Amino acid sequence: MTRQIALLANPTAGRGNADQILDAVTERLAASGALVEHLIGDDADHALELTRKAVAEGVDTVVTLGGDGMVHVAVQALAETEVSLGVVPLGTGNDFARALGIPTGDPLAAADVVVGDHVRRIDLGRSDDSWFATVLAAGFDAAVNERANAMRWPHGDLRYTLAALSVIRSWKPVPYRLEIDGVPREQEAMLLAIANTESYGGGLRIAADCDPADGLLDAILIKPVSRLEFLRVFPGVREAKHLTHPAFERIRARRITVSAPGVIAYSDGERLGPLPLEVECVPSALGVLVPPRS
């Protein structure tokens, strides 16, 4: 039976080359004998609507052409289904693809992974009716996202750098109230991240060596330190140097409830909403097309 693939594309991805990449990837997938349709939404809500419609109509695979934000959209439609997810990374972060060994610098190599049809089932995080595949941020990192999204200038990485410098000037430890697999805990911390994969923000390895198929989420805390010390520690997250800092703590759990005043949470880099939230790991909730040895 002919394989049906829906290609979910972000028309702004690929540094202006999205149309050419879309055509090349479509040709590569079609050459395998698959029937390929394009899903191009006007915005995230429209893209999700199109994806859910494709799933309802019996598509075999949804392939995202874009970044982690596009993966986040697809996950909302594919969670707890038998429809597999393929990823052709074109974003600036690509943390999800990196976590699963999917090529990030070569769209046609990523398309070949889709053609290979090797499925790995991984866990997802869920909060109410929202799913996430990578990391839910609910501390300094989320505040930087919130500040950066409110800025109209500059664009790119510089905006996040300026947002981080702005936030750290007044940042204080957050008084979290947690419940971890039913056990209550109160903890002040500079940062709280709940991870399904190891990185966010384009390679910040906040939960280095996190296993997305172990049936657990990794709750990462960086406990109170001075602002100067935090500025020294946080850049080292990219190389996972924070793992040996005495303020670092990792807790693995199936279900986590978190509340704190004035904190907005982000998941997969997308705004989720204010705390409190209850987050749970849903084992084997998503099938992802990966290289055979991933």
PDB file of C-alpha atoms in Angstrom:
ATOM      1  CA  MET A   1       0.000   0.000   0.000  1.00  0.00           C
ATOM      2  CA  THR A   2       1.291   3.473  -0.879  1.00  0.00           C
ATOM      3  CA  ARG A   3       2.727   5.344   2.078  1.00  0.00           C
ATOM      4  CA  GLN A   4       1.030   8.688   2.693  1.00  0.00           C
ATOM      5  CA  ILE A   5       3.210  11.512   4.023  1.00  0.00           C
ATOM      6  CA  ALA A   6       2.013  14.957   5.080  1.00  0.00           C
ATOM      7  CA  LEU A   7       4.796  17.543   4.924  1.00  0.00           C
ATOM      8  CA  LEU A   8       4.142  20.274   7.498  1.00  0.00           C
ATOM      9  CA  ALA A   9       6.181  23.296   6.439  1.00  0.00           C
ATOM     10  CA  ASN A  10       7.079  26.607   8.019  1.00  0.00           C
ATOM     11  CA  PRO A  11       7.306  29.003   5.051  1.00  0.00           C
ATOM     12  CA  THR A  12       9.668  31.323   6.960  1.00  0.00           C
ATOM     13  CA  ALA A  13      12.224  28.649   7.919  1.00  0.00           C
ATOM     14  CA  GLY A  14      15.425  27.815   6.083  1.00  0.00           C
ATOM     15  CA  ARG A  15      16.841  31.362   5.949  1.00  0.00           C
ATOM     16  CA  GLY A  16      14.759  32.305   2.943  1.00  0.00           C
ATOM     17  CA  ASN A  17      15.275  29.015   1.106  1.00  0.00           C
ATOM     18  CA  ALA A  18      12.152  27.273   2.415  1.00  0.00           C
ATOM     19  CA  ASP A  19      10.505  26.895  -0.993  1.00  0.00           C
ATOM     20  CA  GLN A  20      13.572  25.335  -2.595  1.00  0.00           C
ATOM     21  CA  ILE A  21      14.122  23.003   0.353  1.00  0.00           C
ATOM     22  CA  LEU A  22      10.442  22.036   0.379  1.00  0.00           C
ATOM     23  CA  ASP A  23      10.641  21.104  -3.303  1.00  0.00           C
ATOM     24  CA  ALA A  24      13.855  19.104  -2.841  1.00  0.00           C
ATOM     25  CA  VAL A  25      12.551  17.211   0.198  1.00  0.00           C
ATOM     26  CA  THR A  26       9.240  16.506  -1.529  1.00  0.00           C
ATOM     27  CA  GLU A  27      11.094  15.079  -4.524  1.00  0.00           C
ATOM     28  CA  ARG A  28      13.257  12.865  -2.283  1.00  0.00           C
ATOM     29  CA  LEU A  29      10.241  11.505  -0.385  1.00  0.00           C
ATOM     30  CA  ALA A  30       8.189  10.977  -3.554  1.00  0.00           C
ATOM     31  CA  ALA A  31      11.092   9.095  -5.146  1.00  0.00           C
ATOM     32  CA  SER A  32      10.624   6.432  -2.462  1.00  0.00           C
ATOM     33  CA  GLY A  33       7.118   5.797  -3.786  1.00  0.00           C
ATOM     34  CA  ALA A  34       5.298   7.823  -1.135  1.00  0.00           C
ATOM     35  CA  LEU A  35       2.334  10.069  -1.820  1.00  0.00           C
ATOM     36  CA  VAL A  36       3.283  13.501  -0.413  1.00  0.00           C
ATOM     37  CA  GLU A  37       0.921  16.346   0.441  1.00  0.00           C
ATOM     38  CA  HIS A  38       1.867  19.788   1.761  1.00  0.00           C
ATOM     39  CA  LEU A  39       0.419  21.345   4.915  1.00  0.00           C
ATOM     40  CA  ILE A  40       1.238  25.061   5.120  1.00  0.00           C
ATOM     41  CA  GLY A  41      -0.658  26.923   7.819  1.00  0.00           C
ATOM     42  CA  ASP A  42      -1.132  30.660   8.153  1.00  0.00           C
ATOM     43  CA  ASP A  43      -0.071  30.388  11.815  1.00  0.00           C
ATOM     44  CA  ALA A  44       0.480  27.723  14.491  1.00  0.00           C
ATOM     45  CA  ASP A  45      -3.232  27.212  15.147  1.00  0.00           C
ATOM     46  CA  HIS A  46      -3.964  26.752  11.454  1.00  0.00           C
ATOM     47  CA  ALA A  47      -1.004  24.394  11.078  1.00  0.00           C
ATOM     48  CA  LEU A  48      -2.330  22.289  13.956  1.00  0.00           C
ATOM     49  CA  GLU A  49      -5.797  22.230  12.408  1.00  0.00           C
ATOM     50  CA  LEU A  50      -4.358  20.989   9.104  1.00  0.00           C
ATOM     51  CA  THR A  51      -2.266  18.345  10.864  1.00  0.00           C
ATOM     52  CA  ARG A  52      -5.188  17.001  12.873  1.00  0.00           C
ATOM     53  CA  LYS A  53      -7.242  16.797   9.683  1.00  0.00           C
ATOM     54  CA  ALA A  54      -4.469  14.830   7.952  1.00  0.00           C
ATOM     55  CA  VAL A  55      -4.256  12.424  10.899  1.00  0.00           C
ATOM     56  CA  ALA A  56      -8.035  11.937  10.873  1.00  0.00           C
ATOM     57  CA  GLU A  57      -7.899  11.177   7.138  1.00  0.00           C
ATOM     58  CA  GLY A  58      -5.385   8.372   7.639  1.00  0.00           C
ATOM     59  CA  VAL A  59      -1.948   9.800   6.861  1.00  0.00           C
ATOM     60  CA  ASP A  60       0.911   7.438   7.803  1.00  0.00           C
ATOM     61  CA  THR A  61       3.593  10.005   8.600  1.00  0.00           C
ATOM     62  CA  VAL A  62       3.775  13.718   9.333  1.00  0.00           C
ATOM     63  CA  VAL A  63       7.113  15.343   8.509  1.00  0.00           C
ATOM     64  CA  THR A  64       7.933  18.777   9.911  1.00  0.00           C
ATOM     65  CA  LEU A  65      10.028  21.162   7.847  1.00  0.00           C
ATOM     66  CA  GLY A  66      11.117  23.826  10.322  1.00  0.00           C
ATOM     67  CA  GLY A  67      12.318  24.138  13.897  1.00  0.00           C
ATOM     68  CA  ASP A  68      11.302  22.961  17.346  1.00  0.00           C
ATOM     69  CA  GLY A  69       8.197  25.151  17.213  1.00  0.00           C
ATOM     70  CA  MET A  70       6.935  23.178  14.229  1.00  0.00           C
ATOM     71  CA  VAL A  71       7.713  19.913  16.030  1.00  0.00           C
ATOM     72  CA  HIS A  72       5.668  21.216  18.970  1.00  0.00           C
ATOM     73  CA  VAL A  73       2.689  21.793  16.668  1.00  0.00           C
ATOM     74  CA  ALA A  74       2.921  18.301  15.189  1.00  0.00           C
ATOM     75  CA  VAL A  75       3.239  16.646  18.589  1.00  0.00           C
ATOM     76  CA  GLN A  76      -0.131  18.072  19.654  1.00  0.00           C
ATOM     77  CA  ALA A  77      -1.756  16.095  16.835  1.00  0.00           C
ATOM     78  CA  LEU A  78       0.378  12.931  16.889  1.00  0.00           C
ATOM     79  CA  ALA A  79       0.626  12.169  20.627  1.00  0.00           C
ATOM     80  CA  GLU A  80      -0.799   8.765  21.511  1.00  0.00           C
ATOM     81  CA  THR A  81      -1.444   7.842  17.864  1.00  0.00           C
ATOM     82  CA  GLU A  82       0.257   5.395  15.505  1.00  0.00           C
ATOM     83  CA  VAL A  83       1.124   8.182  13.045  1.00  0.00           C
ATOM     84  CA  SER A  84       4.905   8.593  12.967  1.00  0.00           C
ATOM     85  CA  LEU A  85       6.771  11.903  13.101  1.00  0.00           C
ATOM     86  CA  GLY A  86       9.600  12.742  10.736  1.00  0.00           C
ATOM     87  CA  VAL A  87      11.741  15.849  11.177  1.00  0.00           C
ATOM     88  CA  VAL A  88      13.634  17.893   8.593  1.00  0.00           C
ATOM     89  CA  PRO A  89      15.277  20.509  10.845  1.00  0.00           C
ATOM     90  CA  LEU A  90      15.433  24.059   9.488  1.00  0.00           C
ATOM     91  CA  GLY A  91      15.152  26.078  12.696  1.00  0.00           C
ATOM     92  CA  THR A  92      17.756  27.884  14.759  1.00  0.00           C
ATOM     93  CA  GLY A  93      17.508  25.511  17.735  1.00  0.00           C
ATOM     94  CA  ASN A  94      16.706  22.005  16.465  1.00  0.00           C
ATOM     95  CA  ASP A  95      17.045  20.522  19.955  1.00  0.00           C
ATOM     96  CA  PHE A  96      14.528  17.755  19.286  1.00  0.00           C
ATOM     97  CA  ALA A  97      16.299  16.533  16.152  1.00  0.00           C
ATOM     98  CA  ARG A  98      19.676  16.690  17.874  1.00  0.00           C
ATOM     99  CA  ALA A  99      18.398  14.592  20.782  1.00  0.00           C
ATOM    100  CA  LEU A 100      17.367  11.787  18.432  1.00  0.00           C
ATOM    101  CA  GLY A 101      20.370  11.814  16.119  1.00  0.00           C
ATOM    102  CA  ILE A 102      18.496  13.286  13.151  1.00  0.00           C
ATOM    103  CA  PRO A 103      20.828  15.237  10.794  1.00  0.00           C
ATOM    104  CA  THR A 104      20.535  18.978  11.433  1.00  0.00           C
ATOM    105  CA  GLY A 105      22.670  20.452   8.671  1.00  0.00           C
ATOM    106  CA  ASP A 106      21.461  18.519   5.646  1.00  0.00           C
ATOM    107  CA  PRO A 107      17.729  18.507   4.773  1.00  0.00           C
ATOM    108  CA  LEU A 108      18.076  15.690   2.255  1.00  0.00           C
ATOM    109  CA  ALA A 109      19.917  13.510   4.774  1.00  0.00           C
ATOM    110  CA  ALA A 110      17.046  14.127   7.196  1.00  0.00           C
ATOM    111  CA  ALA A 111      14.587  13.230   4.422  1.00  0.00           C
ATOM    112  CA  ASP A 112      16.471   9.967   3.909  1.00  0.00           C
ATOM    113  CA  VAL A 113      15.836   9.151   7.576  1.00  0.00           C
ATOM    114  CA  VAL A 114      12.113   9.512   6.853  1.00  0.00           C
ATOM    115  CA  VAL A 115      12.442   7.238   3.820  1.00  0.00           C
ATOM    116  CA  GLY A 116      14.193   4.650   6.017  1.00  0.00           C
ATOM    117  CA  ASP A 117      10.996   4.347   8.100  1.00  0.00           C
ATOM    118  CA  HIS A 118      12.797   3.271  11.296  1.00  0.00           C
ATOM    119  CA  VAL A 119      10.474   4.180  14.177  1.00  0.00           C
ATOM    120  CA  ARG A 120      11.553   4.762  17.763  1.00  0.00           C
ATOM    121  CA  ARG A 121       8.858   5.352  20.357  1.00  0.00           C
ATOM    122  CA  ILE A 122       9.671   8.008  22.925  1.00  0.00           C
ATOM    123  CA  ASP A 123       7.983   9.571  25.929  1.00  0.00           C
ATOM    124  CA  LEU A 124       6.247  12.939  25.944  1.00  0.00           C
ATOM    125  CA  GLY A 125       5.478  15.398  28.708  1.00  0.00           C
ATOM    126  CA  ARG A 126       1.886  16.501  29.195  1.00  0.00           C
ATOM    127  CA  SER A 127       0.348  19.379  31.121  1.00  0.00           C
ATOM    128  CA  ASP A 128      -3.441  19.402  30.949  1.00  0.00           C
ATOM    129  CA  ASP A 129      -4.136  19.035  27.208  1.00  0.00           C
ATOM    130  CA  SER A 130      -0.766  20.389  26.035  1.00  0.00           C
ATOM    131  CA  TRP A 131       2.130  18.107  25.085  1.00  0.00           C
ATOM    132  CA  PHE A 132       5.857  18.814  24.947  1.00  0.00           C
ATOM    133  CA  ALA A 133       8.719  16.848  23.458  1.00  0.00           C
ATOM    134  CA  THR A 134      11.821  18.610  24.798  1.00  0.00           C
ATOM    135  CA  VAL A 135      11.848  20.856  27.895  1.00  0.00           C
ATOM    136  CA  LEU A 136       9.336  22.764  29.983  1.00  0.00           C
ATOM    137  CA  ALA A 137      11.014  25.860  31.457  1.00  0.00           C
ATOM    138  CA  ALA A 138       9.643  27.608  34.541  1.00  0.00           C
ATOM    139  CA  GLY A 139      12.340  29.890  35.893  1.00  0.00           C
ATOM    140  CA  PHE A 140      15.018  32.283  34.679  1.00  0.00           C
ATOM    141  CA  ASP A 141      15.031  30.683  31.234  1.00  0.00           C
ATOM    142  CA  ALA A 142      11.274  31.122  30.831  1.00  0.00           C
ATOM    143  CA  ALA A 143      11.498  34.737  32.012  1.00  0.00           C
ATOM    144  CA  VAL A 144      14.115  35.414  29.326  1.00  0.00           C
ATOM    145  CA  ASN A 145      11.786  33.960  26.695  1.00  0.00           C
ATOM    146  CA  GLU A 146       8.957  36.131  27.954  1.00  0.00           C
ATOM    147  CA  ARG A 147      11.120  39.270  27.863  1.00  0.00           C
ATOM    148  CA  ALA A 148      12.569  38.466  24.429  1.00  0.00           C
ATOM    149  CA  ASN A 149       9.115  37.909  22.956  1.00  0.00           C
ATOM    150  CA  ALA A 150       8.105  41.383  24.105  1.00  0.00           C
ATOM    151  CA  MET A 151      11.081  42.979  22.314  1.00  0.00           C
ATOM    152  CA  ARG A 152      10.699  44.157  18.727  1.00  0.00           C
ATOM    153  CA  TRP A 153      14.426  44.634  18.219  1.00  0.00           C
ATOM    154  CA  PRO A 154      17.003  43.197  17.694  1.00  0.00           C
ATOM    155  CA  HIS A 155      16.379  39.875  15.973  1.00  0.00           C
ATOM    156  CA  GLY A 156      18.140  36.549  16.421  1.00  0.00           C
ATOM    157  CA  ASP A 157      20.435  35.480  19.250  1.00  0.00           C
ATOM    158  CA  LEU A 158      21.286  39.056  20.237  1.00  0.00           C
ATOM    159  CA  ARG A 159      17.703  39.623  21.337  1.00  0.00           C
ATOM    160  CA  TYR A 160      17.919  36.712  23.791  1.00  0.00           C
ATOM    161  CA  THR A 161      21.281  37.893  25.079  1.00  0.00           C
ATOM    162  CA  LEU A 162      19.905  41.354  25.790  1.00  0.00           C
ATOM    163  CA  ALA A 163      16.772  39.852  27.340  1.00  0.00           C
ATOM    164  CA  ALA A 164      18.897  37.664  29.629  1.00  0.00           C
ATOM    165  CA  LEU A 165      20.982  40.631  30.772  1.00  0.00           C
ATOM    166  CA  SER A 166      17.808  42.589  31.438  1.00  0.00           C
ATOM    167  CA  VAL A 167      16.168  39.793  33.443  1.00  0.00           C
ATOM    168  CA  ILE A 168      19.214  38.928  35.568  1.00  0.00           C
ATOM    169  CA  ARG A 169      19.470  42.471  36.929  1.00  0.00           C
ATOM    170  CA  SER A 170      16.434  41.932  39.136  1.00  0.00           C
ATOM    171  CA  TRP A 171      16.183  38.138  39.229  1.00  0.00           C
ATOM    172  CA  LYS A 172      15.792  36.525  42.631  1.00  0.00           C
ATOM    173  CA  PRO A 173      15.354  32.905  43.691  1.00  0.00           C
ATOM    174  CA  VAL A 174      11.813  31.695  43.039  1.00  0.00           C
ATOM    175  CA  PRO A 175       9.919  30.090  45.970  1.00  0.00           C
ATOM    176  CA  TYR A 176       8.659  26.909  44.311  1.00  0.00           C
ATOM    177  CA  ARG A 177       6.114  24.581  45.839  1.00  0.00           C
ATOM    178  CA  LEU A 178       6.558  21.155  44.299  1.00  0.00           C
ATOM    179  CA  GLU A 179       4.918  17.779  44.518  1.00  0.00           C
ATOM    180  CA  ILE A 180       7.132  15.071  43.070  1.00  0.00           C
ATOM    181  CA  ASP A 181       5.411  11.724  42.599  1.00  0.00           C
ATOM    182  CA  GLY A 182       3.141  12.641  45.484  1.00  0.00           C
ATOM    183  CA  VAL A 183       5.872  13.909  47.819  1.00  0.00           C
ATOM    184  CA  PRO A 184       5.554  17.632  48.687  1.00  0.00           C
ATOM    185  CA  ARG A 185       8.600  19.890  48.743  1.00  0.00           C
ATOM    186  CA  GLU A 186       9.293  23.595  49.020  1.00  0.00           C
ATOM    187  CA  GLN A 187      12.455  24.822  47.314  1.00  0.00           C
ATOM    188  CA  GLU A 188      13.842  28.171  46.291  1.00  0.00           C
ATOM    189  CA  ALA A 189      15.705  28.054  42.995  1.00  0.00           C
ATOM    190  CA  MET A 190      17.038  30.286  40.250  1.00  0.00           C
ATOM    191  CA  LEU A 191      15.807  27.916  37.590  1.00  0.00           C
ATOM    192  CA  LEU A 192      13.474  24.961  37.209  1.00  0.00           C
ATOM    193  CA  ALA A 193      13.349  22.943  33.999  1.00  0.00           C
ATOM    194  CA  ILE A 194      11.370  19.748  33.456  1.00  0.00           C
ATOM    195  CA  ALA A 195      13.034  17.808  30.671  1.00  0.00           C
ATOM    196  CA  ASN A 196      12.136  14.974  28.335  1.00  0.00           C
ATOM    197  CA  THR A 197      15.288  15.486  26.240  1.00  0.00           C
ATOM    198  CA  GLU A 198      18.605  16.954  27.250  1.00  0.00           C
ATOM    199  CA  SER A 199      18.689  20.411  25.658  1.00  0.00           C
ATOM    200  CA  TYR A 200      16.743  23.542  24.819  1.00  0.00           C
ATOM    201  CA  GLY A 201      17.528  26.986  23.490  1.00  0.00           C
ATOM    202  CA  GLY A 202      19.657  25.677  20.638  1.00  0.00           C
ATOM    203  CA  GLY A 203      21.989  23.329  22.506  1.00  0.00           C
ATOM    204  CA  LEU A 204      21.805  24.359  26.165  1.00  0.00           C
ATOM    205  CA  ARG A 205      22.267  20.926  27.752  1.00  0.00           C
ATOM    206  CA  ILE A 206      20.322  21.666  30.916  1.00  0.00           C
ATOM    207  CA  ALA A 207      19.473  17.962  31.423  1.00  0.00           C
ATOM    208  CA  ALA A 208      22.528  16.366  29.814  1.00  0.00           C
ATOM    209  CA  ASP A 209      22.125  12.623  29.183  1.00  0.00           C
ATOM    210  CA  CYS A 210      18.366  12.763  29.734  1.00  0.00           C
ATOM    211  CA  ASP A 211      16.743   9.651  28.239  1.00  0.00           C
ATOM    212  CA  PRO A 212      13.525  10.389  26.300  1.00  0.00           C
ATOM    213  CA  ALA A 213      12.385   6.774  26.576  1.00  0.00           C
ATOM    214  CA  ASP A 214      12.861   5.922  30.259  1.00  0.00           C
ATOM    215  CA  GLY A 215       9.301   6.672  31.372  1.00  0.00           C
ATOM    216  CA  LEU A 216      10.455   9.588  33.532  1.00  0.00           C
ATOM    217  CA  LEU A 217      10.931  13.341  33.335  1.00  0.00           C
ATOM    218  CA  ASP A 218      14.091  15.009  34.645  1.00  0.00           C
ATOM    219  CA  ALA A 219      13.383  17.968  36.939  1.00  0.00           C
ATOM    220  CA  ILE A 220      16.434  20.232  36.982  1.00  0.00           C
ATOM    221  CA  LEU A 221      16.952  22.774  39.758  1.00  0.00           C
ATOM    222  CA  ILE A 222      19.658  25.377  40.087  1.00  0.00           C
ATOM    223  CA  LYS A 223      19.328  26.380  43.708  1.00  0.00           C
ATOM    224  CA  PRO A 224      19.972  29.899  45.037  1.00  0.00           C
ATOM    225  CA  VAL A 225      23.270  31.536  44.116  1.00  0.00           C
ATOM    226  CA  SER A 226      24.298  35.159  43.690  1.00  0.00           C
ATOM    227  CA  ARG A 227      23.494  36.859  40.395  1.00  0.00           C
ATOM    228  CA  LEU A 228      27.201  37.032  39.622  1.00  0.00           C
ATOM    229  CA  GLU A 229      27.622  33.311  40.262  1.00  0.00           C
ATOM    230  CA  PHE A 230      24.555  32.505  38.162  1.00  0.00           C
ATOM    231  CA  LEU A 231      25.978  34.544  35.277  1.00  0.00           C
ATOM    232  CA  ARG A 232      29.137  32.493  35.623  1.00  0.00           C
ATOM    233  CA  VAL A 233      27.321  29.141  35.761  1.00  0.00           C
ATOM    234  CA  PHE A 234      24.568  29.510  33.162  1.00  0.00           C
ATOM    235  CA  PRO A 235      26.746  29.925  30.033  1.00  0.00           C
ATOM    236  CA  GLY A 236      28.414  26.626  30.934  1.00  0.00           C
ATOM    237  CA  VAL A 237      25.120  24.790  30.441  1.00  0.00           C
ATOM    238  CA  ARG A 238      25.968  24.418  26.737  1.00  0.00           C
ATOM    239  CA  GLU A 239      28.894  22.169  27.677  1.00  0.00           C
ATOM    240  CA  ALA A 240      27.004  20.665  30.657  1.00  0.00           C
ATOM    241  CA  LYS A 241      29.546  22.156  33.064  1.00  0.00           C
ATOM    242  CA  HIS A 242      26.754  22.985  35.514  1.00  0.00           C
ATOM    243  CA  LEU A 243      26.293  19.298  36.367  1.00  0.00           C
ATOM    244  CA  THR A 244      29.109  19.421  38.911  1.00  0.00           C
ATOM    245  CA  HIS A 245      28.067  22.715  40.531  1.00  0.00           C
ATOM    246  CA  PRO A 246      26.803  22.309  44.120  1.00  0.00           C
ATOM    247  CA  ALA A 247      23.643  24.299  43.286  1.00  0.00           C
ATOM    248  CA  PHE A 248      22.615  21.754  40.622  1.00  0.00           C
ATOM    249  CA  GLU A 249      20.059  19.057  41.419  1.00  0.00           C
ATOM    250  CA  ARG A 250      18.342  16.497  39.180  1.00  0.00           C
ATOM    251  CA  ILE A 251      15.183  14.651  40.216  1.00  0.00           C
ATOM    252  CA  ARG A 252      13.627  11.959  38.023  1.00  0.00           C
ATOM    253  CA  ALA A 253       9.883  11.522  38.374  1.00  0.00           C
ATOM    254  CA  ARG A 254       6.723  10.421  36.588  1.00  0.00           C
ATOM    255  CA  ARG A 255       4.508  13.285  37.793  1.00  0.00           C
ATOM    256  CA  ILE A 256       5.440  16.782  39.004  1.00  0.00           C
ATOM    257  CA  THR A 257       3.211  19.582  40.245  1.00  0.00           C
ATOM    258  CA  VAL A 258       4.803  23.020  40.422  1.00  0.00           C
ATOM    259  CA  SER A 259       3.521  26.373  41.629  1.00  0.00           C
ATOM    260  CA  ALA A 260       5.192  29.734  42.183  1.00  0.00           C
ATOM    261  CA  PRO A 261       4.007  33.346  42.048  1.00  0.00           C
ATOM    262  CA  GLY A 262       4.452  35.334  38.848  1.00  0.00           C
ATOM    263  CA  VAL A 263       6.117  32.605  36.768  1.00  0.00           C
ATOM    264  CA  ILE A 264       5.164  31.944  33.134  1.00  0.00           C
ATOM    265  CA  ALA A 265       6.073  28.495  31.801  1.00  0.00           C
ATOM    266  CA  TYR A 266       7.343  27.706  28.296  1.00  0.00           C
ATOM    267  CA  SER A 267       7.425  24.263  26.683  1.00  0.00           C
ATOM    268  CA  ASP A 268       9.391  23.458  23.509  1.00  0.00           C
ATOM    269  CA  GLY A 269      10.130  27.206  23.449  1.00  0.00           C
ATOM    270  CA  GLU A 270       6.424  28.059  23.168  1.00  0.00           C
ATOM    271  CA  ARG A 271       4.443  29.991  25.774  1.00  0.00           C
ATOM    272  CA  LEU A 272       2.412  27.584  27.913  1.00  0.00           C
ATOM    273  CA  GLY A 273       1.013  29.880  30.602  1.00  0.00           C
ATOM    274  CA  PRO A 274       1.322  30.785  34.278  1.00  0.00           C
ATOM    275  CA  LEU A 275       1.983  28.370  37.114  1.00  0.00           C
ATOM    276  CA  PRO A 276       0.627  26.277  38.791  1.00  0.00           C
ATOM    277  CA  LEU A 277       0.931  23.315  36.450  1.00  0.00           C
ATOM    278  CA  GLU A 278       0.803  19.563  36.800  1.00  0.00           C
ATOM    279  CA  VAL A 279       3.198  17.800  34.451  1.00  0.00           C
ATOM    280  CA  GLU A 280       3.339  14.082  33.758  1.00  0.00           C
ATOM    281  CA  CYS A 281       5.432  11.767  31.634  1.00  0.00           C
ATOM    282  CA  VAL A 282       3.435   9.687  29.154  1.00  0.00           C
ATOM    283  CA  PRO A 283       5.633   6.730  28.175  1.00  0.00           C
ATOM    284  CA  SER A 284       6.005   5.743  24.507  1.00  0.00           C
ATOM    285  CA  ALA A 285       3.504   8.407  23.459  1.00  0.00           C
ATOM    286  CA  LEU A 286       5.154   9.274  20.126  1.00  0.00           C
ATOM    287  CA  GLY A 287       6.722   7.351  17.276  1.00  0.00           C
ATOM    288  CA  VAL A 288       9.653   9.217  15.689  1.00  0.00           C
ATOM    289  CA  LEU A 289      11.546   8.337  12.516  1.00  0.00           C
ATOM    290  CA  VAL A 290      15.223   8.144  13.456  1.00  0.00           C
ATOM    291  CA  PRO A 291      18.472   6.781  12.023  1.00  0.00           C
ATOM    292  CA  PRO A 292      18.723   3.007  12.630  1.00  0.00           C
ATOM    293  CA  ARG A 293      21.318   3.318  15.415  1.00  0.00           C
ATOM    294  CA  SER A 294      19.748   6.332  17.156  1.00  0.00           C
TER     295      SER A 294
END
